[in-house]
Amino acid sequence: MEVVVLAKWVPTTQEEELKIIDEGRSVDLEEVPFRMNEWDTYAIEEAVRIVKEHGGVGWVISMGSEDADTALRRGIAMGLERGVLLETEEDLIDPFQRAFIFKNLLQKKGIKFDLLLTGGQAEDDEFASTGGVLAGLLEVPYASMVIGIEEISGGEITLLRELEGGLMERVKMALPAVVSIQTGINEPRYVSVTGVLSAAKKERDFLSAADFMEGAKGLLQLIRVEIPPPKEGAEIIGGDLDGKVSGILNILKEKGVYK
Amino acid sequence: MSYSLIIAETRKGEFQEGNFDPLYLSDIVGLPSYILLPEGEYGILRGSCDKVIVAPLKEGEFLNPLNIIRLLERTFQAFGEPSAILLPHCSFGIDVAPYVAGRLGWPIITDISGFCRGEEGEIFIKTLYSEKINGHFRLKEGMRFVGTVRKGVFPKVAEVVKETLFEEAPSIEKDPRRDFIEYIEEEIEDVDITKADLLVSVGRGVKEKGNIPLFEELAALLGGVLSCSRPVADRAWLPKARQVGTSGKTVRPKVYFALGISGAFQHIAGMKDSDVIIAVNKDPSAPIFQYAHYGVVEDMHRLAQKMIENLRDQK
Ligand SMILES: Cc1cc2nc3c(=O)[nH]c(=O)nc-3n(C[C@H](O)[C@H](O)[C@H](O)COP(=O)(O)OP(=O)(O)OC[C@H]3O[C@@H](n4cnc5c(N)ncnc54)[C@H](O)[C@@H]3O)c2cc1C
């Protein structure tokens, strides 16, 4: 089994107050910490387990600035063997274009896969599209938001897709295929900082994304970013800690849920 | 005449509410709307769109990107090429839209939550960076794209009443490379969070499993039930049955008390109809403060400690 994972190095914006710069054209990410896209951590863990069970080679491929090498090193520290980084300083926001560049890479470098995994979505732009577009470009089967891989045998994969409200569907697909992974499918193993550091000794390929742009047109333009216009919004309960606590308790009493 | 093709989702034969947002977006953009569906009865759509096109496929065959692309090729031959292919942003839309975009070579915009038209042309709005930013996207080569649309964001254009034609889509040979086998219902035995009057709900801000008991105690002292956001259930810090949101439970308690939850739309969709929402977050720019009735900017651990002390004293 050749298993390829596409992994993204993303800004962790959940706890940050963001600023808009560049006359409304971009978000200031200078001070924001980056990490492996959460969904990709689950995809890598799944790949590591599949390779362990079925043999073969696991790859982690990323695209971004040189910092994204950390994504490769994390992937390798978790148990994958090969790493490829498509380096670019450009902010490639169009998932169609990104998928096209990955397609060019796979084809030009002769990277063959039985299974290509991506995270269900990236935390930064939440397009949830790169894997699906890539599958379409390569004309191979695709399934998204996979919450269980039950069996791989005889050139087929049986999996569970997560639907809404606790419902799932069981699907069978022919390999090679592209699958996007939903969080919670497994328990990603812990890797230590030293593990990630020592993965730097492993050979990785650093290529320039610019060499794989043939036909990879950007079809989408991000012309502006803005802080979403405020909705009605919450009434803020301020004051000191005691004030906040009694404010909350008063509401609970008013609503009759706490007596 | 150009049109938008809405590929609609049914589950277990039921037309899903999320299909209306792509339909309403199509009305707002000003395109005739054709809705493509699996076998079934769709009288409810009379008056709301220009064509209902029923494919000779069972639901399980229809909800499959590999069959949809074959169906689209035949549908284009029969009805012409649309300028927009729109789907609901859900487990079906996200399965089909990117694949179709790749096969057709068309751009894709997912999770569309706004639209405007101005000097710069047609702009589609999508949230970025955990919903703290709105991105305004423009199609470089004009109106021809695949999009998925967030549920509950576009209102009905009031005056639209259409003469709906019912048609049948051409038949296709199914792609043997992907097969639907069956639906599976998650069965987990635990408390039923949909029955609680008070939910104390914790998110990733809880930080680690060892902190769960603190919030369990808080919930118990208040006479409420502990629930959570997805990352907490993913890590099995709480059972999956406690998860609130699109892929968990939809709840409507008298009070939803959220601590350390940022306010992703998949979470909000599961709790927005609560009578009162109180949110505690250390980040004053957390999107959840836009949806909550009351907000508290505070460290959730410090706040929970203090509440527990107060409640114990009162007992
Ligand atoms: C197909 C799909 C389905 C999904 N279904 C669901 C679903 O059903 N339910 C769901 O919840 N999510 C769902 N998600 C995930 C969703 O997109 C978000 O990733 C998730 O809701 C984030 O959870 P969170 O708010 O707990 O974590 P985060 O977004 O990481 O937010 C943590 C928050 O805690 C705050 N915080 C941190 N420390 C503290 C502290 N000490 N005190 C106070 N506040 C603190 C931070 O400021 C931040 O706002 C789904 C995603 C996909 C793609």
XYZ file of C-alpha atoms and ligand atoms in Angstrom:
627
model
C 0.000 0.000 0.000
C 1.239 3.427 -0.937
C -0.542 5.919 1.278
C -0.174 9.652 0.708
C -1.385 12.283 3.175
C -1.779 15.947 2.272
C -1.193 18.020 5.397
C -1.446 21.757 5.973
C 0.374 24.016 8.404
C -2.232 26.498 9.615
C -2.520 29.578 11.840
C -4.235 28.888 15.171
C -6.676 31.761 15.219
C -9.294 30.365 17.607
C -8.017 32.343 20.589
C -6.614 35.392 18.787
C -8.068 38.800 18.149
C -7.356 39.278 14.458
C -6.349 42.475 12.681
C -6.919 43.339 9.046
C -4.004 44.833 7.119
C -3.045 45.651 3.533
C -6.034 47.981 3.050
C -8.493 45.226 3.741
C -6.777 42.630 1.651
C -5.280 40.336 4.267
C -5.266 39.284 7.886
C -2.235 39.966 10.063
C -0.910 36.533 11.018
C 2.537 37.760 12.062
C 2.025 37.023 15.775
C -0.305 34.056 15.398
C 1.076 30.615 16.304
C 0.872 27.908 13.626
C 0.173 24.204 14.034
C -0.722 21.110 12.054
C -4.290 21.353 10.809
C -6.266 19.327 13.352
C -8.053 17.198 10.736
C -4.691 16.296 9.160
C -3.369 14.938 12.441
C -6.156 12.343 12.312
C -5.424 11.625 8.628
C -1.740 11.015 9.371
C -2.574 8.712 12.287
C -4.906 6.735 10.026
C -2.207 6.473 7.343
C 0.364 5.273 9.861
C -2.014 2.524 11.025
C -2.863 1.431 7.468
C 0.787 1.171 6.459
C 1.538 -0.735 9.645
C -1.198 -3.247 8.895
C -0.787 -3.599 5.137
C 2.878 -2.729 4.600
C 4.082 -0.205 2.065
C 5.162 3.390 2.306
C 3.466 6.405 3.862
C 4.028 9.890 2.519
C 3.274 13.306 3.924
C 3.046 16.141 1.410
C 2.538 19.784 2.263
C 2.477 23.098 0.475
C 3.411 26.445 1.961
C 6.314 28.485 3.270
C 9.423 26.769 4.606
C 7.804 26.675 8.065
C 5.465 24.018 6.707
C 8.441 21.670 6.928
C 7.328 21.227 10.526
C 4.216 19.493 9.154
C 6.471 17.018 7.338
C 8.561 16.469 10.439
C 5.459 15.894 12.557
C 4.169 13.423 9.988
C 7.471 11.592 9.993
C 7.682 11.650 13.792
C 4.230 10.059 13.883
C 5.441 7.236 11.646
C 5.310 8.198 7.979
C 8.410 7.640 5.891
C 8.629 10.176 3.109
C 8.079 13.926 3.145
C 7.645 16.380 0.293
C 7.221 20.130 0.654
C 6.036 22.298 -2.210
C 7.497 25.607 -1.211
C 5.740 28.831 -2.020
C 5.507 32.235 -0.414
C 2.333 32.943 -2.319
C -0.944 32.692 -0.478
C -2.724 30.237 -2.755
C -6.294 30.666 -1.593
C -8.013 28.822 -4.419
C -8.535 25.134 -3.552
C -8.963 24.298 -7.240
C -5.532 25.694 -7.932
C -3.971 23.927 -4.956
C -5.447 20.607 -6.018
C -4.130 21.142 -9.539
C -0.611 21.750 -8.232
C -0.807 18.536 -6.160
C -2.004 16.665 -9.244
C 0.959 17.990 -11.234
C 3.334 16.960 -8.452
C 1.981 13.412 -8.254
C 2.075 12.985 -12.016
C 5.414 14.654 -12.760
C 7.202 12.913 -9.898
C 5.515 9.582 -10.589
C 4.135 9.301 -7.048
C 1.594 6.505 -7.249
C -0.870 5.916 -4.429
C -3.423 3.333 -3.463
C -4.968 5.690 -0.964
C -4.632 9.430 -0.664
C -5.870 10.955 2.592
C -6.571 14.562 3.438
C -8.112 16.175 6.478
C -11.858 16.770 6.192
C -11.131 20.483 6.056
C -8.426 22.991 6.885
C -8.965 25.121 9.960
C -7.905 28.350 8.265
C -10.107 28.550 5.170
C -12.486 25.634 5.774
C -12.880 24.972 2.058
C -12.980 21.185 2.609
C -12.246 20.874 -1.098
C -8.649 20.084 -2.010
C -9.001 16.288 -1.786
C -12.284 16.185 -3.677
C -11.068 18.433 -6.479
C -7.892 16.353 -6.743
C -9.936 13.136 -6.966
C -12.017 14.742 -9.706
C -8.923 15.873 -11.613
C -7.420 12.380 -11.342
C -10.801 10.713 -12.014
C -10.456 8.382 -9.029
C -13.201 7.575 -6.466
C -13.695 9.953 -3.565
C -15.402 9.881 -0.174
C -15.379 12.736 2.326
C -15.754 13.070 6.114
C -14.773 9.481 6.790
C -15.118 8.482 10.440
C -14.089 4.827 10.101
C -12.041 2.682 7.735
C -13.340 -0.833 8.272
C -11.517 -2.928 5.732
C -9.011 -2.674 2.925
C -8.689 -5.794 0.786
C -8.899 -7.032 -2.771
C -8.413 -3.557 -4.199
C -11.399 -2.213 -2.262
C -11.957 -0.099 0.796
C -14.995 -0.208 3.077
C -15.578 2.887 5.116
C -18.017 4.859 7.220
C -18.934 8.402 6.260
C -20.264 10.742 8.921
C -23.592 12.344 8.074
C -25.658 14.659 10.264
C -27.141 14.043 13.708
C -25.377 10.775 14.510
C -26.206 9.048 11.215
C -23.464 7.315 9.205
C -23.314 5.557 5.863
C -21.266 2.517 4.941
C -19.644 2.871 1.527
C -17.443 0.601 -0.562
C -14.960 2.025 -3.057
C -12.387 0.758 -5.520
C -8.748 1.706 -5.014
C -6.901 3.889 -5.824
C -9.080 6.436 -4.094
C -9.027 9.737 -2.255
C -10.571 9.916 1.210
C -11.017 12.906 3.515
C -10.837 12.163 7.214
C -13.115 13.490 9.954
C -11.797 14.229 13.454
C -12.432 11.564 16.078
C -11.759 8.644 13.683
C -8.830 7.568 15.889
C -6.652 8.796 18.721
C -3.656 10.515 17.152
C -0.467 9.452 18.880
C 1.437 11.970 20.908
C 4.753 13.113 19.508
C 7.244 14.979 21.630
C 9.049 18.125 20.579
C 12.283 16.133 20.463
C 10.562 13.600 18.207
C 9.668 16.362 15.784
C 13.177 17.780 16.030
C 14.912 14.494 15.388
C 12.670 13.837 12.378
C 14.734 16.612 10.775
C 17.421 13.990 10.197
C 15.129 12.113 7.827
C 15.430 12.941 4.179
C 12.706 15.172 2.780
C 12.180 16.638 -0.674
C 11.935 20.396 -0.949
C 10.504 21.457 -4.266
C 9.287 24.751 -5.595
C 5.536 24.925 -6.190
C 6.347 27.243 -9.108
C 7.643 24.223 -11.037
C 4.243 22.538 -10.854
C 1.983 25.357 -11.960
C 1.347 24.192 -15.503
C -2.390 24.493 -16.088
C -2.935 25.333 -12.407
C -4.816 28.579 -12.870
C -6.285 30.414 -9.920
C -9.986 30.736 -10.706
C -10.940 32.514 -7.494
C -9.883 35.863 -6.173
C -10.067 36.940 -2.554
C -10.668 40.636 -3.043
C -11.328 41.694 0.518
C -11.370 40.465 4.092
C -13.380 42.024 6.882
C -14.348 41.469 10.486
C -17.930 40.155 10.224
C -20.434 42.935 10.874
C -21.664 42.516 14.465
C -25.019 40.843 15.011
C -27.251 41.761 17.915
C -24.612 40.345 20.246
C -24.516 39.367 23.860
C -25.125 41.594 26.842
C -21.766 41.449 28.585
C -21.807 40.700 32.300
C -18.802 42.588 33.593
C -17.403 43.408 36.998
C -15.141 41.348 39.213
C -15.261 37.593 39.493
C -17.923 37.688 42.223
C -20.045 40.028 40.114
C -19.813 37.704 37.132
C -20.729 34.679 39.208
C -23.759 36.314 40.772
C -24.784 37.729 37.389
C -24.860 34.221 35.920
C -26.653 32.736 38.954
C -29.309 35.443 38.732
C -30.071 34.539 35.128
C -30.288 30.844 36.020
C -32.703 31.672 38.840
C -34.756 33.949 36.633
C -35.135 31.182 34.081
C -36.139 28.804 36.868
C -33.427 26.257 36.127
C -31.652 26.826 39.432
C -33.472 27.433 42.680
C -30.994 30.891 -21.007
C -28.592 30.215 -18.241
C -29.784 28.718 -14.988
C -28.546 27.358 -11.705
C -28.708 23.671 -11.021
C -29.381 22.808 -7.405
C -28.410 19.276 -6.473
C -30.602 18.525 -3.493
C -30.138 16.196 -0.551
C -32.691 13.738 0.717
C -32.036 11.409 3.655
C -34.182 8.331 4.090
C -36.522 9.831 1.532
C -36.870 13.157 3.313
C -36.199 16.429 1.487
C -33.692 18.325 3.638
C -34.285 21.882 4.794
C -30.731 22.875 3.883
C -31.704 22.633 0.196
C -33.621 25.895 0.483
C -30.515 28.030 0.970
C -29.001 27.202 -2.438
C -32.462 27.721 -3.923
C -32.865 31.146 -2.307
C -29.304 32.119 -3.267
C -30.167 31.288 -6.863
C -33.216 33.586 -6.627
C -31.110 36.361 -5.135
C -28.490 36.017 -7.886
C -31.398 36.136 -10.320
C -31.028 32.821 -12.120
C -33.805 30.387 -13.012
C -33.526 27.421 -10.670
C -33.614 23.745 -11.621
C -33.539 21.245 -8.782
C -32.058 17.795 -9.351
C -33.251 15.017 -7.031
C -33.362 11.239 -6.609
C -36.580 9.267 -7.120
C -39.402 10.577 -4.949
C -42.435 12.822 -4.620
C -41.691 16.538 -4.570
C -45.048 18.275 -4.597
C -43.761 20.598 -1.858
C -41.478 22.244 -4.421
C -44.335 23.422 -6.616
C -44.105 27.182 -6.996
C -40.615 27.524 -5.571
C -38.419 26.732 -8.597
C -38.536 26.593 -12.383
C -37.898 22.904 -12.877
C -37.858 19.833 -10.693
C -35.706 17.232 -12.421
C -36.066 13.773 -10.932
C -33.260 11.333 -11.665
C -34.039 7.643 -12.117
C -31.760 6.809 -9.196
C -32.429 5.624 -5.674
C -31.240 7.880 -2.876
C -28.175 5.736 -2.136
C -27.163 5.798 -5.798
C -27.832 9.519 -6.146
C -25.890 10.643 -3.049
C -22.629 9.613 -4.691
C -20.224 11.982 -6.453
C -19.254 9.392 -9.043
C -22.841 8.906 -10.184
C -23.654 12.614 -9.941
C -20.954 13.533 -12.437
C -22.407 11.047 -14.946
C -25.864 12.416 -14.283
C -24.623 15.980 -14.826
C -23.136 15.137 -18.211
C -26.511 13.800 -19.366
C -28.448 16.609 -17.706
C -26.318 19.235 -19.493
C -27.076 17.513 -22.799
C -30.788 17.583 -22.085
C -31.193 21.014 -20.465
C -28.058 22.962 -21.413
C -25.112 23.951 -19.233
C -25.894 25.867 -16.038
C -23.843 28.823 -14.818
C -23.952 27.685 -11.220
C -24.158 24.279 -9.613
C -25.310 24.778 -6.042
C -25.576 22.306 -3.171
C -26.323 22.532 0.530
C -23.152 22.689 2.652
C -23.622 19.378 4.417
C -22.244 15.849 4.353
C -23.684 15.419 0.852
C -22.674 18.780 -0.612
C -19.146 18.493 0.691
C -18.866 15.017 -0.811
C -20.067 16.001 -4.265
C -19.191 19.649 -4.927
C -15.359 19.424 -4.954
C -15.373 16.235 -6.998
C -17.695 17.767 -9.581
C -15.548 20.932 -9.696
C -12.451 18.819 -10.346
C -14.116 16.799 -13.091
C -15.601 19.838 -14.824
C -12.582 22.078 -14.294
C -14.780 24.727 -12.638
C -13.931 26.883 -9.609
C -15.441 25.997 -6.263
C -16.609 28.100 -3.314
C -17.857 26.175 -0.306
C -19.880 27.226 2.723
C -21.188 30.417 1.076
C -22.899 32.580 3.697
C -23.420 35.855 1.853
C -23.750 37.439 -1.566
C -23.547 40.988 -2.886
C -23.296 42.702 -6.208
C -21.456 45.961 -6.731
C -18.801 47.732 -8.753
C -16.529 44.736 -8.335
C -19.126 42.393 -9.746
C -20.633 39.445 -7.957
C -19.140 38.727 -4.574
C -19.615 35.536 -2.593
C -18.905 35.714 1.111
C -17.405 32.860 3.080
C -16.081 32.827 6.640
C -12.380 32.229 7.293
C -10.166 31.695 10.361
C -12.709 30.048 12.673
C -15.400 32.499 11.621
C -13.537 35.567 12.776
C -13.146 36.899 9.243
C -15.423 37.210 6.222
C -13.684 36.608 2.901
C -15.125 38.279 -0.197
C -14.519 36.071 -3.209
C -14.871 36.862 -6.890
C -14.888 34.433 -9.787
C -12.083 35.392 -12.140
C -13.711 34.064 -15.252
C -17.321 35.052 -14.669
C -20.358 33.135 -13.514
C -19.574 29.469 -13.888
C -18.868 27.662 -10.665
C -19.762 25.017 -8.127
C -20.836 26.195 -4.688
C -22.110 24.879 -1.396
C -24.326 27.103 0.722
C -24.539 27.293 4.524
C -27.884 26.385 6.044
C -30.189 29.121 7.286
C -28.351 32.135 5.851
C -30.420 33.202 2.837
C -33.988 34.435 3.228
C -36.722 33.652 0.745
C -37.222 36.366 -1.863
C -40.839 37.115 -1.010
C -42.383 37.724 -4.418
C -40.985 34.632 -6.140
C -43.777 32.259 -7.153
C -42.902 30.121 -10.132
C -44.594 27.817 -12.523
C -42.741 24.643 -11.759
C -42.218 22.057 -14.484
C -41.618 18.467 -13.426
C -39.178 16.595 -15.660
C -37.244 13.394 -15.627
C -33.470 13.284 -15.933
C -31.945 10.927 -18.504
C -30.837 7.570 -17.129
C -27.174 6.759 -16.576
C -24.981 3.759 -16.178
C -23.868 3.735 -12.551
C -20.181 4.028 -11.743
C -19.193 0.687 -10.198
C -16.296 2.202 -8.241
C -18.354 3.529 -5.332
C -21.336 1.866 -3.732
C -23.660 2.834 -0.920
C -24.221 -0.155 1.366
C -26.364 1.014 4.278
C -27.180 3.654 6.838
C -25.982 3.114 10.370
C -27.438 4.851 13.403
C -24.998 5.582 16.200
C -26.174 3.822 19.320
C -24.719 5.137 22.481
C -26.310 4.739 25.848
C -25.916 7.788 28.006
C -28.034 10.608 29.369
C -30.276 12.278 26.822
C -28.998 15.858 26.678
C -31.981 16.944 24.591
C -34.206 16.541 27.670
C -32.253 18.815 30.017
C -33.507 22.267 31.068
C -29.984 23.403 31.814
C -26.932 22.358 29.819
C -23.465 23.244 31.053
C -21.438 22.801 27.881
C -17.655 22.727 27.648
C -15.423 23.220 24.605
C -11.769 22.884 23.806
C -11.066 25.583 26.374
C -11.438 22.866 29.021
C -7.892 21.974 27.866
C -7.543 18.440 29.242
C -9.487 15.458 30.442
C -8.425 16.044 34.036
C -10.458 19.254 34.104
C -13.756 17.596 33.220
C -14.696 16.708 36.842
C -14.670 20.391 37.817
C -17.392 21.097 35.266
C -19.216 17.904 36.138
C -19.414 19.179 39.696
C -20.584 22.586 38.522
C -23.328 21.001 36.421
C -24.389 18.783 39.319
C -24.526 21.659 41.819
C -26.679 23.630 39.396
C -28.918 20.655 38.727
C -27.959 20.649 35.039
C -26.388 18.199 32.617
C -22.886 18.402 31.138
C -22.591 18.547 27.338
C -19.750 19.511 24.992
C -18.449 20.649 21.603
C -16.946 18.280 19.091
C -13.243 18.379 20.020
C -14.135 17.252 23.565
C -16.077 14.243 22.235
C -13.411 13.498 19.584
C -10.888 13.046 22.359
C -13.360 10.915 24.311
C -13.173 13.270 27.306
C -16.969 13.022 27.241
C -19.138 10.453 25.427
C -20.199 11.245 21.866
C -23.839 11.358 23.013
C -23.004 14.590 24.864
C -21.909 16.423 21.708
C -24.006 19.378 20.597
C -24.034 20.392 16.915
C -24.748 19.309 13.353
C -22.963 16.007 13.765
C -24.190 15.608 17.338
C -27.449 16.556 19.053
C -29.712 19.520 18.497
C -30.743 20.921 21.870
C -33.218 23.560 23.063
C -32.756 23.870 26.825
C -34.070 26.763 28.888
C -30.461 27.766 29.467
C -27.398 26.794 27.458
C -24.326 27.698 29.477
C -21.301 27.450 27.147
C -17.744 27.599 28.483
C -14.648 27.659 26.252
C -16.581 27.171 23.024
C -15.636 29.453 20.115
C -18.919 29.367 18.184
C -18.350 27.462 14.926
C -21.548 27.294 12.857
C -21.657 23.495 13.223
C -21.922 24.041 16.960
C -24.261 27.043 16.836
C -26.677 25.138 14.581
C -27.186 22.642 17.402
C -28.003 25.123 20.205
C -29.159 28.421 18.703
C -32.808 27.807 19.598
C -32.110 27.593 23.330
C -34.230 30.082 25.356
C -31.155 31.724 26.841
C -27.523 31.289 25.863
C -24.796 32.342 28.281
C -21.247 32.184 26.915
C -18.010 32.305 28.860
C -14.838 32.827 26.850
C -11.478 34.404 27.570
C -11.351 35.863 24.049
C -13.627 38.909 23.717
C -13.640 38.443 19.919
C -14.971 34.864 20.105
C -17.792 34.476 17.539
C -20.049 32.837 20.151
C -20.628 36.266 21.722
C -22.528 37.172 18.534
C -25.069 34.434 19.188
C -25.288 34.419 22.988
C -27.764 36.490 24.987
C -25.277 36.999 27.799
C -21.503 36.986 27.619
C -18.776 36.758 30.224
C -15.153 37.418 29.300
C -13.302 35.300 31.812
C -11.144 32.243 32.294
C -13.606 29.365 32.500
C -11.626 27.480 35.137
C -11.394 30.434 37.483
C -15.079 31.169 36.981
C -16.139 27.557 37.560
C -14.078 27.361 40.776
C -15.693 30.498 42.106
C -19.198 29.391 41.170
C -18.664 26.047 42.862
C -17.453 27.765 46.045
C -20.530 30.017 46.072
C -22.907 27.147 45.432
C -21.355 24.980 48.129
C -21.657 27.840 50.632
C -25.337 28.203 49.838
C -26.025 24.525 50.440
C -18.532 18.115 9.117
C -18.262 18.770 10.424
C -19.127 18.560 11.470
C -18.913 19.168 12.699
N -19.813 18.957 13.703
C -19.654 19.589 14.888
C -20.602 19.427 15.957
O -21.587 18.696 15.842
N -20.383 20.083 17.123
C -19.293 20.905 17.303
O -19.156 21.473 18.392
N -18.380 21.054 16.326
C -18.525 20.420 15.125
N -17.574 20.572 14.147
C -16.302 21.263 14.475
C -16.390 22.764 14.423
O -16.099 23.189 13.111
C -15.345 23.377 15.375
O -14.073 22.897 15.039
C -15.627 23.074 16.843
O -16.985 23.368 17.156
C -14.722 23.858 17.746
O -14.948 23.491 19.088
P -14.568 24.472 20.265
O -15.331 25.737 20.135
O -14.725 23.726 21.532
O -13.002 24.696 20.058
P -12.199 25.974 19.523
O -12.762 26.485 18.266
O -10.767 25.616 19.560
O -12.486 27.080 20.625
C -12.053 27.012 21.936
C -12.521 28.286 22.618
O -12.194 28.226 23.981
C -11.719 29.489 24.405
N -10.867 29.241 25.564
C -9.672 28.603 25.603
N -9.211 28.560 26.863
C -10.130 29.157 27.642
C -10.218 29.416 29.031
N -9.265 29.030 29.890
N -11.316 30.060 29.489
C -12.294 30.474 28.640
N -12.260 30.250 27.320
C -11.190 29.605 26.820
C -10.990 30.039 23.200
O -10.890 31.445 23.244
C -11.874 29.558 22.058
O -12.875 30.494 21.756
C -17.780 19.984 12.902
C -16.905 20.185 11.844
C -17.129 19.590 10.612
C -16.169 19.836 9.509
